[in-house]
Coordinates of C-alpha atoms and ligand atoms in Angstrom, one line a residue:
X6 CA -145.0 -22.8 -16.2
X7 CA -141.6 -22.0 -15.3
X8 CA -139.7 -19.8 -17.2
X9 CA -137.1 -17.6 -15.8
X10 CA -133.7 -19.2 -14.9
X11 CA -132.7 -19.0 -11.1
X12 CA -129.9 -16.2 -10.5
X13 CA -126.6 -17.6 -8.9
X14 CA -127.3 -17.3 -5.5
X15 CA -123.8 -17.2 -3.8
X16 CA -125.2 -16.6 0.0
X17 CA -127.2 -20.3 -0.8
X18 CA -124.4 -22.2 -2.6
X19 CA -122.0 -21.7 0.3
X20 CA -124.2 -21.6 3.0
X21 CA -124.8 -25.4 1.7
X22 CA -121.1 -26.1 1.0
X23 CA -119.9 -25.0 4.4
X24 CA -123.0 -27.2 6.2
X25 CA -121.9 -30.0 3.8
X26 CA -118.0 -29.8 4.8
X27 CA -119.2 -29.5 8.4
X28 CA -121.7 -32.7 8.4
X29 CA -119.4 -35.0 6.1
X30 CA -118.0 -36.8 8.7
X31 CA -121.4 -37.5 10.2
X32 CA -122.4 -38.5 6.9
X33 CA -119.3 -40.9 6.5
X34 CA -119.6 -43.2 9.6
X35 CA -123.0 -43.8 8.6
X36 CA -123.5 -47.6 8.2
X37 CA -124.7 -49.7 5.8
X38 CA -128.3 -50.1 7.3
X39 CA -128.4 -46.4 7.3
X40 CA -127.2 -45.4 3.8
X41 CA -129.7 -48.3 2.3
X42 CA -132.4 -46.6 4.5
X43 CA -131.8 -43.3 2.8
X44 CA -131.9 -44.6 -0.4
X45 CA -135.0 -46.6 0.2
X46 CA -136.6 -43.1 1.1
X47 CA -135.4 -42.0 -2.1
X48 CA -136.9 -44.9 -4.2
X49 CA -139.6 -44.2 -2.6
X50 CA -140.5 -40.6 -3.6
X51 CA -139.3 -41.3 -6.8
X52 CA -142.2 -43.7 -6.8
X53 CA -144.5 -41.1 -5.5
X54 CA -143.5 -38.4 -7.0
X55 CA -144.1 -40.6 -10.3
X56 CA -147.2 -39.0 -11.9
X57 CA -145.7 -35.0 -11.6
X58 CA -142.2 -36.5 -12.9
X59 CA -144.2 -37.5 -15.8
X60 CA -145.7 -34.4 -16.4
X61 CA -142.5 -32.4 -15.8
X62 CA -140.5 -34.6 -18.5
X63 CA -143.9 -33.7 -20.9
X64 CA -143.7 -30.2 -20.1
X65 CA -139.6 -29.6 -21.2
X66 CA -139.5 -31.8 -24.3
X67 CA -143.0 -33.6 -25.0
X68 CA -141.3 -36.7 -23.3
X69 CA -143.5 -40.0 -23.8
X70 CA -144.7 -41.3 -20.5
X71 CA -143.3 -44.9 -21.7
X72 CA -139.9 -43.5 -22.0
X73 CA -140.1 -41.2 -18.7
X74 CA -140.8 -44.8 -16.9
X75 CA -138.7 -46.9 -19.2
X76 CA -135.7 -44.8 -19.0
X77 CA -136.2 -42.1 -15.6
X78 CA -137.8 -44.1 -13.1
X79 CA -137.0 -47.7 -14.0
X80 CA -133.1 -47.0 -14.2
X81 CA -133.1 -45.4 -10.4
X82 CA -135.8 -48.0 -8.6
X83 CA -133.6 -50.5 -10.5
X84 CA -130.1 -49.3 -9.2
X85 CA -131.2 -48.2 -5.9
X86 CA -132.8 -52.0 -5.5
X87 CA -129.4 -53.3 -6.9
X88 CA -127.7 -50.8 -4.5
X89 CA -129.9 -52.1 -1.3
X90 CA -128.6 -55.8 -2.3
X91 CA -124.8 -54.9 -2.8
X92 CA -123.8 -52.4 -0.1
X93 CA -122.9 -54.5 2.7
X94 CA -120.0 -56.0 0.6
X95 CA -119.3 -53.0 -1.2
X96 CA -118.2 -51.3 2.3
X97 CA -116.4 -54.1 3.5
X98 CA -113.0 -54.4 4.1
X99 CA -111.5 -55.8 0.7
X100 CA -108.3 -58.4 2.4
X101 CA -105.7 -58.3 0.3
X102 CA -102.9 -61.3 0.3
X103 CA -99.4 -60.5 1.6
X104 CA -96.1 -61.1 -0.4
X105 CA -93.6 -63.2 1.2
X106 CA -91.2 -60.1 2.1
X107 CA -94.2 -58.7 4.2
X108 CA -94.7 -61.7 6.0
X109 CA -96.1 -60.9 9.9
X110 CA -98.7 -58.7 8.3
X111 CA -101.9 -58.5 6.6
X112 CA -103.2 -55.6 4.5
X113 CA -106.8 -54.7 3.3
X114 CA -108.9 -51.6 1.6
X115 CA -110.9 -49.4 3.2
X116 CA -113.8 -47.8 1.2
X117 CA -114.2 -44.4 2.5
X118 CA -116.3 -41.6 1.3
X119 CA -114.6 -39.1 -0.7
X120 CA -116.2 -36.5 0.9
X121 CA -118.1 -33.3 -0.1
X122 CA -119.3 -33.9 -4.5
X123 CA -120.8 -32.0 -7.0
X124 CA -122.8 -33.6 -9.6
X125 CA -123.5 -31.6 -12.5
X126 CA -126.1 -33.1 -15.1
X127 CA -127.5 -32.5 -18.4
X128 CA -130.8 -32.2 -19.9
X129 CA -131.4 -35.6 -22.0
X130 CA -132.2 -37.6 -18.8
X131 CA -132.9 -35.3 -16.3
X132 CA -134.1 -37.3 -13.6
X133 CA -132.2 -40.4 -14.1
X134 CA -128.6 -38.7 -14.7
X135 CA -128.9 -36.4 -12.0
X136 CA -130.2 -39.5 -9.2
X137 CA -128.0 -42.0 -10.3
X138 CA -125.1 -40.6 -9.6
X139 CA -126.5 -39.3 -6.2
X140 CA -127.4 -43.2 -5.9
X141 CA -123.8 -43.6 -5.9
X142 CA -122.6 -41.0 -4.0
X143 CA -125.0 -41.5 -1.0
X144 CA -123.8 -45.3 -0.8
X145 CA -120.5 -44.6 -0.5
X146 CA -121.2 -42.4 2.2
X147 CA -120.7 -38.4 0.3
X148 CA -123.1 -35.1 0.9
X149 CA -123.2 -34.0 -2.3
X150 CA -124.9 -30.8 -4.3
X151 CA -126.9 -31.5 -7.8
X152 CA -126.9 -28.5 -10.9
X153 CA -128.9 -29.8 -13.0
X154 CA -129.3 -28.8 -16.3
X155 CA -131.4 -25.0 -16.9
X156 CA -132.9 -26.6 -20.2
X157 CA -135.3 -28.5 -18.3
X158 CA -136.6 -25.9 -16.0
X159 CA -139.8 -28.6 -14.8
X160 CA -137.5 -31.4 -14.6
X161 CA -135.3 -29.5 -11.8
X162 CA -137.7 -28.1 -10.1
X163 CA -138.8 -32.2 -9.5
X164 CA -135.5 -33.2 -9.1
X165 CA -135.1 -30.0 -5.8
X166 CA -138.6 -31.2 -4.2
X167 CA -138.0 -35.1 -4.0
X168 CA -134.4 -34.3 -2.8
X169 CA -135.7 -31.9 -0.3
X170 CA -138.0 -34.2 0.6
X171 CA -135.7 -36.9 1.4
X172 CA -132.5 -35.0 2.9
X173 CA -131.2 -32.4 4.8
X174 CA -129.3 -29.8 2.8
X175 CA -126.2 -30.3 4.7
X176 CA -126.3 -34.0 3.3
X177 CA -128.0 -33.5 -0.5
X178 CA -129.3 -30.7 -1.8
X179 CA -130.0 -29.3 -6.0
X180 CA -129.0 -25.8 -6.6
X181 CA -130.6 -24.6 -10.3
X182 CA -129.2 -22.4 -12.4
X183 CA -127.4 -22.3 -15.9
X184 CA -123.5 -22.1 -16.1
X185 CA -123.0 -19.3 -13.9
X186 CA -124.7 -20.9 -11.1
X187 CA -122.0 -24.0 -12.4
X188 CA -119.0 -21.9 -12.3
X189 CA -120.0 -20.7 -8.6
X190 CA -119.9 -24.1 -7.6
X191 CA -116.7 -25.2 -9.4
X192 CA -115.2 -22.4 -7.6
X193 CA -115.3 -24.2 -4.6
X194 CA -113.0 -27.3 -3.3
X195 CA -115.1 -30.1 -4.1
X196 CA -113.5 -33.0 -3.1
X197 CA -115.0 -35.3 -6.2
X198 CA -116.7 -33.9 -9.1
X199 CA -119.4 -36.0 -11.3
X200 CA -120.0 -34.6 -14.6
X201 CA -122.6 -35.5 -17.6
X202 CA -122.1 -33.6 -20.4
X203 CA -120.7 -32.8 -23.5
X204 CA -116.7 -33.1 -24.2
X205 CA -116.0 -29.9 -24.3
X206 CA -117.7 -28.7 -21.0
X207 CA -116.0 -32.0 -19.6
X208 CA -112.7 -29.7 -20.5
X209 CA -114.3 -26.6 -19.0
X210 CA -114.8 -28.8 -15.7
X211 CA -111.3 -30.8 -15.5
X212 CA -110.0 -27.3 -15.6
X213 CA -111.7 -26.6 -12.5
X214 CA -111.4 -29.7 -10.5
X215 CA -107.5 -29.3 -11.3
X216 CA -107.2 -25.6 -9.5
X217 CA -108.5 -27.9 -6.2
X218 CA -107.0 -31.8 -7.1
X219 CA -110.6 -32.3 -7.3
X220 CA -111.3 -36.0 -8.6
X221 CA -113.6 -36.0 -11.7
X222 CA -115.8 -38.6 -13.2
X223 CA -116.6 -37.2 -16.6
X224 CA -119.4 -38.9 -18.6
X225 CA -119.1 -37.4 -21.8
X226 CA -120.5 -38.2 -25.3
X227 CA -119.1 -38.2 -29.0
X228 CA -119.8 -39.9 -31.8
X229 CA -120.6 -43.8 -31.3
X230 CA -121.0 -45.8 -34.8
X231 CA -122.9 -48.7 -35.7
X232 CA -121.4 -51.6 -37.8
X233 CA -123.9 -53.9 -39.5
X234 CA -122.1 -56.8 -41.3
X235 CA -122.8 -59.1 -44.4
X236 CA -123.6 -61.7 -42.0
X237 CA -126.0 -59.9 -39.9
X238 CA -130.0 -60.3 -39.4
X239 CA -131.2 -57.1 -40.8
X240 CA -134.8 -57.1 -39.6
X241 CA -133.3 -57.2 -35.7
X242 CA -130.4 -54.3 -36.6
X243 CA -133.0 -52.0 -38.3
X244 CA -135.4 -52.5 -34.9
X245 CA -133.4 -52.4 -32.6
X246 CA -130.8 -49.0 -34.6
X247 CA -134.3 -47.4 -35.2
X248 CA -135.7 -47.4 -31.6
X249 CA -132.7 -46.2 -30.3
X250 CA -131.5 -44.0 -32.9
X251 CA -135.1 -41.8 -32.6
X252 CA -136.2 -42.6 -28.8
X253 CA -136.0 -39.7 -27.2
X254 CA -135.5 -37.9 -30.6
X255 CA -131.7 -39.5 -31.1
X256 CA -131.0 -37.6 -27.9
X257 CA -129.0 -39.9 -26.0
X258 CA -125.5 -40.1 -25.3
X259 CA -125.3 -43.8 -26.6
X260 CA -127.6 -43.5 -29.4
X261 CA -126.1 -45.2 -32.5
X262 CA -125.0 -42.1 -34.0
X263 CA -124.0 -43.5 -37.7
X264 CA -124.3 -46.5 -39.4
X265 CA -121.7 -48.5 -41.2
X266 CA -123.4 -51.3 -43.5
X267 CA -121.6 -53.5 -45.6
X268 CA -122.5 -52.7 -49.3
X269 CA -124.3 -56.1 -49.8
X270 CA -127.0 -55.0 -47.1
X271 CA -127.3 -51.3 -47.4
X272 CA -130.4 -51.6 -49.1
X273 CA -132.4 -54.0 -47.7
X274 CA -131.1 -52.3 -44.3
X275 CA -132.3 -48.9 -45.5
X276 CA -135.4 -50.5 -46.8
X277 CA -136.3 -52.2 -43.2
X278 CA -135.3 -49.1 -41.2
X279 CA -137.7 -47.4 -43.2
X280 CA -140.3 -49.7 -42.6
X281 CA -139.6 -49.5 -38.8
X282 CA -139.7 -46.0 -38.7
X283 CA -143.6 -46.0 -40.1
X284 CA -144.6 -48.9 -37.6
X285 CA -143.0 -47.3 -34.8
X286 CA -144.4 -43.5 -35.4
X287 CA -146.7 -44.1 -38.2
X288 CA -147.3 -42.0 -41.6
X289 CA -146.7 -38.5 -40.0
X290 CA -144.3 -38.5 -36.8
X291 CA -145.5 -36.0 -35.8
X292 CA -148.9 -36.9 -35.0
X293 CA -147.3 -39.6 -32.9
X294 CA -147.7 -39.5 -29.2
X295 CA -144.2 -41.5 -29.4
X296 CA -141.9 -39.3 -31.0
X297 CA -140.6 -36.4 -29.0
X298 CA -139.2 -33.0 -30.1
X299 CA -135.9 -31.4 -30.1
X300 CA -134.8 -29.9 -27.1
X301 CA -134.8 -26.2 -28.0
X302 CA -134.4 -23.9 -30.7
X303 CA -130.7 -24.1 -30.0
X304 CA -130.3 -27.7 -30.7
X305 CA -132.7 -27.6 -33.8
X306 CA -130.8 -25.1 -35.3
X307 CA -127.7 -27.1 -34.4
X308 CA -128.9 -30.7 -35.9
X309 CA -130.7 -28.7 -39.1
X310 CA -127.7 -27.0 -40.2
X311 CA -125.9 -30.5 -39.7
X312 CA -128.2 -31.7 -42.5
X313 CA -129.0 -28.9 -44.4
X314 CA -124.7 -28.1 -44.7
X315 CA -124.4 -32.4 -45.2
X316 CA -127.0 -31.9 -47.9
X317 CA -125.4 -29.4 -49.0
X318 CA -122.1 -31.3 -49.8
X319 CA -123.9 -34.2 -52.0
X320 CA -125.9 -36.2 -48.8
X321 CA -129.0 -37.6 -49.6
X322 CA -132.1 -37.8 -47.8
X323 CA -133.8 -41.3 -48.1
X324 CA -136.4 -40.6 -45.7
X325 CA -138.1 -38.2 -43.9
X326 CA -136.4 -34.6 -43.4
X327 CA -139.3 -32.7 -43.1
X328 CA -138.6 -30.2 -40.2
X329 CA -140.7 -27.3 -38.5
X330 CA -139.0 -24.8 -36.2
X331 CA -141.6 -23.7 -34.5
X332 CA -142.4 -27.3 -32.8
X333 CA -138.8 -27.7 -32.7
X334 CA -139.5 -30.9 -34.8
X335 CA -137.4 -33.1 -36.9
X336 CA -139.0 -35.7 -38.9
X337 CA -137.4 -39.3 -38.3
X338 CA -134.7 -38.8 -41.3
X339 CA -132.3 -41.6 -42.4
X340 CA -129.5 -39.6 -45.2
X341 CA -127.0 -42.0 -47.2
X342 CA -123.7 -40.7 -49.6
X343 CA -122.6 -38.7 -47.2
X344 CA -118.6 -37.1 -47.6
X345 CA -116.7 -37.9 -44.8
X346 CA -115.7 -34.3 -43.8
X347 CA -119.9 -33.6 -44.1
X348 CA -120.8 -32.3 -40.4
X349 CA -123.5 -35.1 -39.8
X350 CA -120.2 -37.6 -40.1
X351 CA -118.3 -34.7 -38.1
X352 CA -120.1 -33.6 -34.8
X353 CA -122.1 -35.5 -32.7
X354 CA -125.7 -35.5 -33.8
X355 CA -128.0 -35.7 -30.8
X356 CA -131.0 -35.7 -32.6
X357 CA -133.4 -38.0 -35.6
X358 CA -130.6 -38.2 -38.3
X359 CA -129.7 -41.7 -39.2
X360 CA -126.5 -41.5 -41.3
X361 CA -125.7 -44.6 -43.2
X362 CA -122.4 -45.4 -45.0
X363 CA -121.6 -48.2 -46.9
X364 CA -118.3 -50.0 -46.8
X365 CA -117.0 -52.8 -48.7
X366 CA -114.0 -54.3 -46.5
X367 CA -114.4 -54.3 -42.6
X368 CA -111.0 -52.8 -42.2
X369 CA -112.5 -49.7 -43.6
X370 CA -114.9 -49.4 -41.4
X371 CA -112.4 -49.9 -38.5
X372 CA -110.0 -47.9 -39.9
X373 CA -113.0 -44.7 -39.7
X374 CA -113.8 -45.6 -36.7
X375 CA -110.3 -45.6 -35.4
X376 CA -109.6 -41.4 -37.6
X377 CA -112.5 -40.3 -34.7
X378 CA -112.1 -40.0 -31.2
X379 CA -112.9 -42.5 -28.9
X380 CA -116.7 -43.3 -29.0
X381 CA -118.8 -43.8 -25.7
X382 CA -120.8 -46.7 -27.7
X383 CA -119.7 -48.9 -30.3
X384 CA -122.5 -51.4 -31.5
X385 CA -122.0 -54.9 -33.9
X386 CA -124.7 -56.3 -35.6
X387 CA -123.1 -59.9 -36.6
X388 CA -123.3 -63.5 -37.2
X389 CA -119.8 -63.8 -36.8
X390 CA -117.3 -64.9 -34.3
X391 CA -114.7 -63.5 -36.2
X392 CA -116.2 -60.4 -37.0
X393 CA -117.1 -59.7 -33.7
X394 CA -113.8 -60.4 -32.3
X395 CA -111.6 -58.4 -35.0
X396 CA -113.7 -55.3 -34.3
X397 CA -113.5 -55.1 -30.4
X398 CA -110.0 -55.8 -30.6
X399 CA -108.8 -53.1 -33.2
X400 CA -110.6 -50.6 -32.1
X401 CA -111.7 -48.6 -28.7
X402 CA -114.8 -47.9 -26.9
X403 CA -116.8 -47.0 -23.8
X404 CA -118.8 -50.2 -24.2
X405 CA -120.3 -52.4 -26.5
X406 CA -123.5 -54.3 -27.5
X407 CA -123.5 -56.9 -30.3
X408 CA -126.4 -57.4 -31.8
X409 CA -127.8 -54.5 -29.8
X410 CA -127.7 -51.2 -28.7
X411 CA -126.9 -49.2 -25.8
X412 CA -128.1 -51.8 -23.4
X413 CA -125.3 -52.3 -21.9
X414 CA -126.6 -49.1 -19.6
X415 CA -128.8 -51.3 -18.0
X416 CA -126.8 -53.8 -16.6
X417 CA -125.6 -52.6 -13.2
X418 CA -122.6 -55.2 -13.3
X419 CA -121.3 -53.7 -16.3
X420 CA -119.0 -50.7 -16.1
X421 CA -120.2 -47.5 -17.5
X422 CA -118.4 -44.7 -18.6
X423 CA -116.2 -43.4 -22.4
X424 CA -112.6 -43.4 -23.2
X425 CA -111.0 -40.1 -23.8
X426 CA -112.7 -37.7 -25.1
X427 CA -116.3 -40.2 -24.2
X428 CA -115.5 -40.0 -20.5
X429 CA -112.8 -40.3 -17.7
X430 CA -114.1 -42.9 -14.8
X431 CA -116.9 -45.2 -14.7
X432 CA -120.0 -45.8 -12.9
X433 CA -123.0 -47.9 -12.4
X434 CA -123.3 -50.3 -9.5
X435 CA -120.2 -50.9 -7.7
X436 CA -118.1 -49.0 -10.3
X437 CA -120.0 -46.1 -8.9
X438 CA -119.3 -47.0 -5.7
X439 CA -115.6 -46.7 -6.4
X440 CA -116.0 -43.3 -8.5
X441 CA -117.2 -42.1 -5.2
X442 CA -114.8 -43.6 -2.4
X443 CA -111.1 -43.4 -1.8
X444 CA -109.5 -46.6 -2.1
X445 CA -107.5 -46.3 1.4
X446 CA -104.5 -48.7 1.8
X447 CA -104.0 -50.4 5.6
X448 CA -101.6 -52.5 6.4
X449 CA -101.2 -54.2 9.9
X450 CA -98.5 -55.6 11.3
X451 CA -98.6 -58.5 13.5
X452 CA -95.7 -60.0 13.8
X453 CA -92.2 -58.0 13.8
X454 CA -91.2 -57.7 10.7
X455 CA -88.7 -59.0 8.8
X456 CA -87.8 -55.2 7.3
X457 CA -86.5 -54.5 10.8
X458 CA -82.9 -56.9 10.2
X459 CA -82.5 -53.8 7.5
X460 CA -82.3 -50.6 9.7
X461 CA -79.2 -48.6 9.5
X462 CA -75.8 -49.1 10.3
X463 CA -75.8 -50.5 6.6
X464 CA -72.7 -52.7 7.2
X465 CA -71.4 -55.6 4.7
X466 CA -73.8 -58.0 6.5
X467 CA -77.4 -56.0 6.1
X468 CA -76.0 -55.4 2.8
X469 CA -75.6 -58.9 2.0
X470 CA -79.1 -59.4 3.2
X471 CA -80.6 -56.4 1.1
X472 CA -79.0 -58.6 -1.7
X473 CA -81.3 -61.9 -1.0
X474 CA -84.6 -60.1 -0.3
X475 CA -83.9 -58.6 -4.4
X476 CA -83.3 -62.1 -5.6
X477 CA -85.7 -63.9 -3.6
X478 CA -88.9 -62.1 -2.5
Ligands
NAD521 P1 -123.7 -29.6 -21.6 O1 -122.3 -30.1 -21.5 O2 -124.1 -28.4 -22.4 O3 -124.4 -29.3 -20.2 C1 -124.3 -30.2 -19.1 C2 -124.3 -29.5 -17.8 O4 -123.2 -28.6 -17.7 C3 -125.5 -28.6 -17.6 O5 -125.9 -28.7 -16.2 C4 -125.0 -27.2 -17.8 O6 -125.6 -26.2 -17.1 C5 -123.6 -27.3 -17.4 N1 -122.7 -26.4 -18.1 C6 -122.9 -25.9 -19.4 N2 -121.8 -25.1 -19.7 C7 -121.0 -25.0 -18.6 C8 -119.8 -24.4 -18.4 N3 -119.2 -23.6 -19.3 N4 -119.2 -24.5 -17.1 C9 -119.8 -25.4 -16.2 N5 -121.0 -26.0 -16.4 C10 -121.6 -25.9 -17.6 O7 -124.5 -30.9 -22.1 P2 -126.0 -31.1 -22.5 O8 -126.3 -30.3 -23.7 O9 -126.9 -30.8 -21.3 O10 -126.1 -32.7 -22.8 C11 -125.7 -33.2 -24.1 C12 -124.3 -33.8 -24.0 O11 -124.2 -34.6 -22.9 C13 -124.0 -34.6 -25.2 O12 -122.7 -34.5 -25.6 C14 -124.2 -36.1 -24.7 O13 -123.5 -37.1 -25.4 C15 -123.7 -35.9 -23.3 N6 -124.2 -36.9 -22.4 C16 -123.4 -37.9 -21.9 C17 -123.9 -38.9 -21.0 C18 -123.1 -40.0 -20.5 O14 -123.6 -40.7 -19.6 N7 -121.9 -40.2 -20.9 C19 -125.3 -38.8 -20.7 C20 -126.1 -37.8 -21.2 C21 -125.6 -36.9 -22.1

């Protein structure tokens, strides 16, 4: 068991930062054969490490070993395979074509690293959040140092052995602790910082990054809604809204967090959701080897004063919201009449409460969507085109699914990353790539250049010239 958090341990952190700002050039010229070698080694232990992994995701939060493979190991193997196939022409020069005034020349990009990153992760995915960015930052050719989050002691402790295992501290290395351990490291002139968090640490860390012109990629989280239409299937919205909304215990940063159902379906769509809530996790959730547990007290606290203060205000519990603070458990609870200004329709969730809100008009539910910040995920269950269209156009989001949710993660072509107060940046596949590399301009010239006609003396004659290149090129 693991229990006391790790002290900051100054003398470490910058013994690794200065190793890391020594070796980054080493790092950088690194080819393509190398870096997917690396990441191979680190697909590898993930694979090995597989079993303890497992047992640490059990140990912090009762996590099922379905979901530890589903949604740790699957995501990395996947993006490091995806990596392993892409690399080559993610590092290649990117030619570029040449306006006529240029003519003589040619002009590319050049991927470099950005250098020396911090990744800072949270608990929800504590394997998977904390790798895949390292996936990222190791393919663009970065040493990079991992905090990852102090609520998953187990995890971390994982996360520092198959890293260890796998590099050299002045290329990757994890350095636990809670926020002072953070703050040590955001101290220091990181040249990219990749955060996973909530918005108003995301705040805490931009703050930071700006006292060095760090870079940041911020993935954030928020509120992300749910619309199910008159014209959608309800039997595949309530599956498909259920197992997202209570996987992991509705700790994920794309979970649907509300649902807006048009009045004609809110019934039949509360009555299936309820139905899908006994098949998945039976009579008494929390018998179920399936369904998880809050985090910590904290966070129980946190989502139980959500409801009991939404309750409270006139909200009504349709099922479930039985809770038991010394299992940190929630019951699987869907609530319905819920004010607007209740604080279940106010703060982001994070855990098994399934607001649902009729609306009559789709511009309503656009037009609440649109009084909230940005949302990371924005989901549409529809049968129509229309529909469909009219919501992704007046109305902004991270990403979206139709007729789904939060699957979009999994697509390593897709980009990845929130709006505003969701997220700064984006990631996944070669948008990670990016996050981590410095798009560097070249241009070559070839032939002698045209420009040179224009050098001083300005007389009447270059003049004229200047003249023709503004109306012609
Ligand atoms: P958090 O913001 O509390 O913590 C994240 C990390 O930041 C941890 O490593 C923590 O130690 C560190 N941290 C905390 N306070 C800090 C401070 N003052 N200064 C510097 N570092 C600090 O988030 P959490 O509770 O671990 O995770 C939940 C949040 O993360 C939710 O808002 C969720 O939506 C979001 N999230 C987003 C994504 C995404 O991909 N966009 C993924 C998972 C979680």
């Amino acid at each position: 068991m693991i229990d006391a958090i790790p002290a900051v341990d100054t003398k470490r952190i910058h013994r690794i930062f200065e190793a890391q700002q020594a070796n980054q050039y080493n790092v950088a010229e690194s080819s393509a054969k190398e870096r997917i070698r690396k990441l191979q080694l680190l697909s590898d232990a993930v694979m090995k490490y597989r079993p303890e992994i497992r047992e640490a995701l059990y140990k912090d939060y009762r996590r099922p070993v379905a979901e530890v493979d589903l949604a740790e190991i699957f995501p990395i193997t996947s993006k490091i395979k995806h990596a392993k196939r892409n690399l080559r022409s993610w590092m290649a020069p990117h030619k570029v074509a040449t306006p006529r005034s240029l003519i003589g020349s040619s002009s590319w990009v050049h991927y470099e690293p950005k250098g020396v990153c911090l990744i800072i992760s949270p608990w929800n995915y504590p394997i998977q959040l904390a790798l895949g960015p390292l996936i990222s930052a190791v393919a663009a050719g970065n040493t990079a140092i991992i905090k990852p989050s102090e609520s998953t002691p187990h995890s971390s402790a994982m996360l520092r052995k198959i890293v260890e295992e796998v590099f050299e501290e002045k290329e990757v290395a994890v350095v636990e602790g809670d926020v002072d351990t953070a703050t040590a490291l955001l101290d220091l002139p990181f040249n990219h910082i990749f955060f996973t968090g909530s918005p108003e640490v995301g705040k805490i860390v931009m703050v930071a990054a700006a006292k060095n012109l760090a870079s940041v990629t911020l993935e954030l989280g928020g509120k992300s809604p749910t619309i199910v239409d008159e014209t959608a299937d309800i039997g595949t919205a309530a599956s498909q809204i259920t197992w997202t909304k209570y996987s992991n215990n509705g700790q994920i940063c794309i979970a649907p967090d509300y649902v807006l159902v048009h009045e004609s379906k809110l019934d039949a769509f509360v009555a299936a959701v309820k139905s899908r809530i006994r098949e998945y996790y039976g009579e008494n959730a929390a018998e179920s080897d399936s369904y998880m547990r809050i985090i910590n007290a904290r966070n129980f606290r946190r989502v139980k004063s959500y409801l009991d203060d939404s309750i409270q205000a006139g909200a009504k519990v349709v099922h479930g919201g039985k809770t038991d603070a010394s299992d940190n458990y929630i019951e699987p609870t869907v609530v319905t009449d819920l004010p607007l200004d209740s604080p279940l329709m106010q703060h982001e969730i994070f855990g098994p409460v399934m607001p649902v809100v009729p609306y009559r008009d789709l511009q309503e539910a656009i037009d609440l969507i649109r009084s909230k910040e940005k949302p990371l995920g924005l989901y549409i269950y529809s049968k129509s085109k229309q529909n469909v269209n009219r919501i992704i156009q007046s109305t902004r989001a991270g990403g979206t699914c139709i007729n789904s949710n939060a699957v979009h993660f999994f697509n390593p072509n897709l980009p990845f990353g929130g709006s505003n107060n969701s997220g700064i940046g984006k990631t996944h596949g070669r948008f990670g790539f990016i996050a981590f590399s410095n798009e560097r301009a070249v241009y070559k010239q070839i032939l002698p250049s045209a420009l040179d006609t224009l050098k001083p003396p300005y007389n009447d004659a270059k003049l004229k010239m200047i003249d023709m290149t503004i109306k012609w090129f």
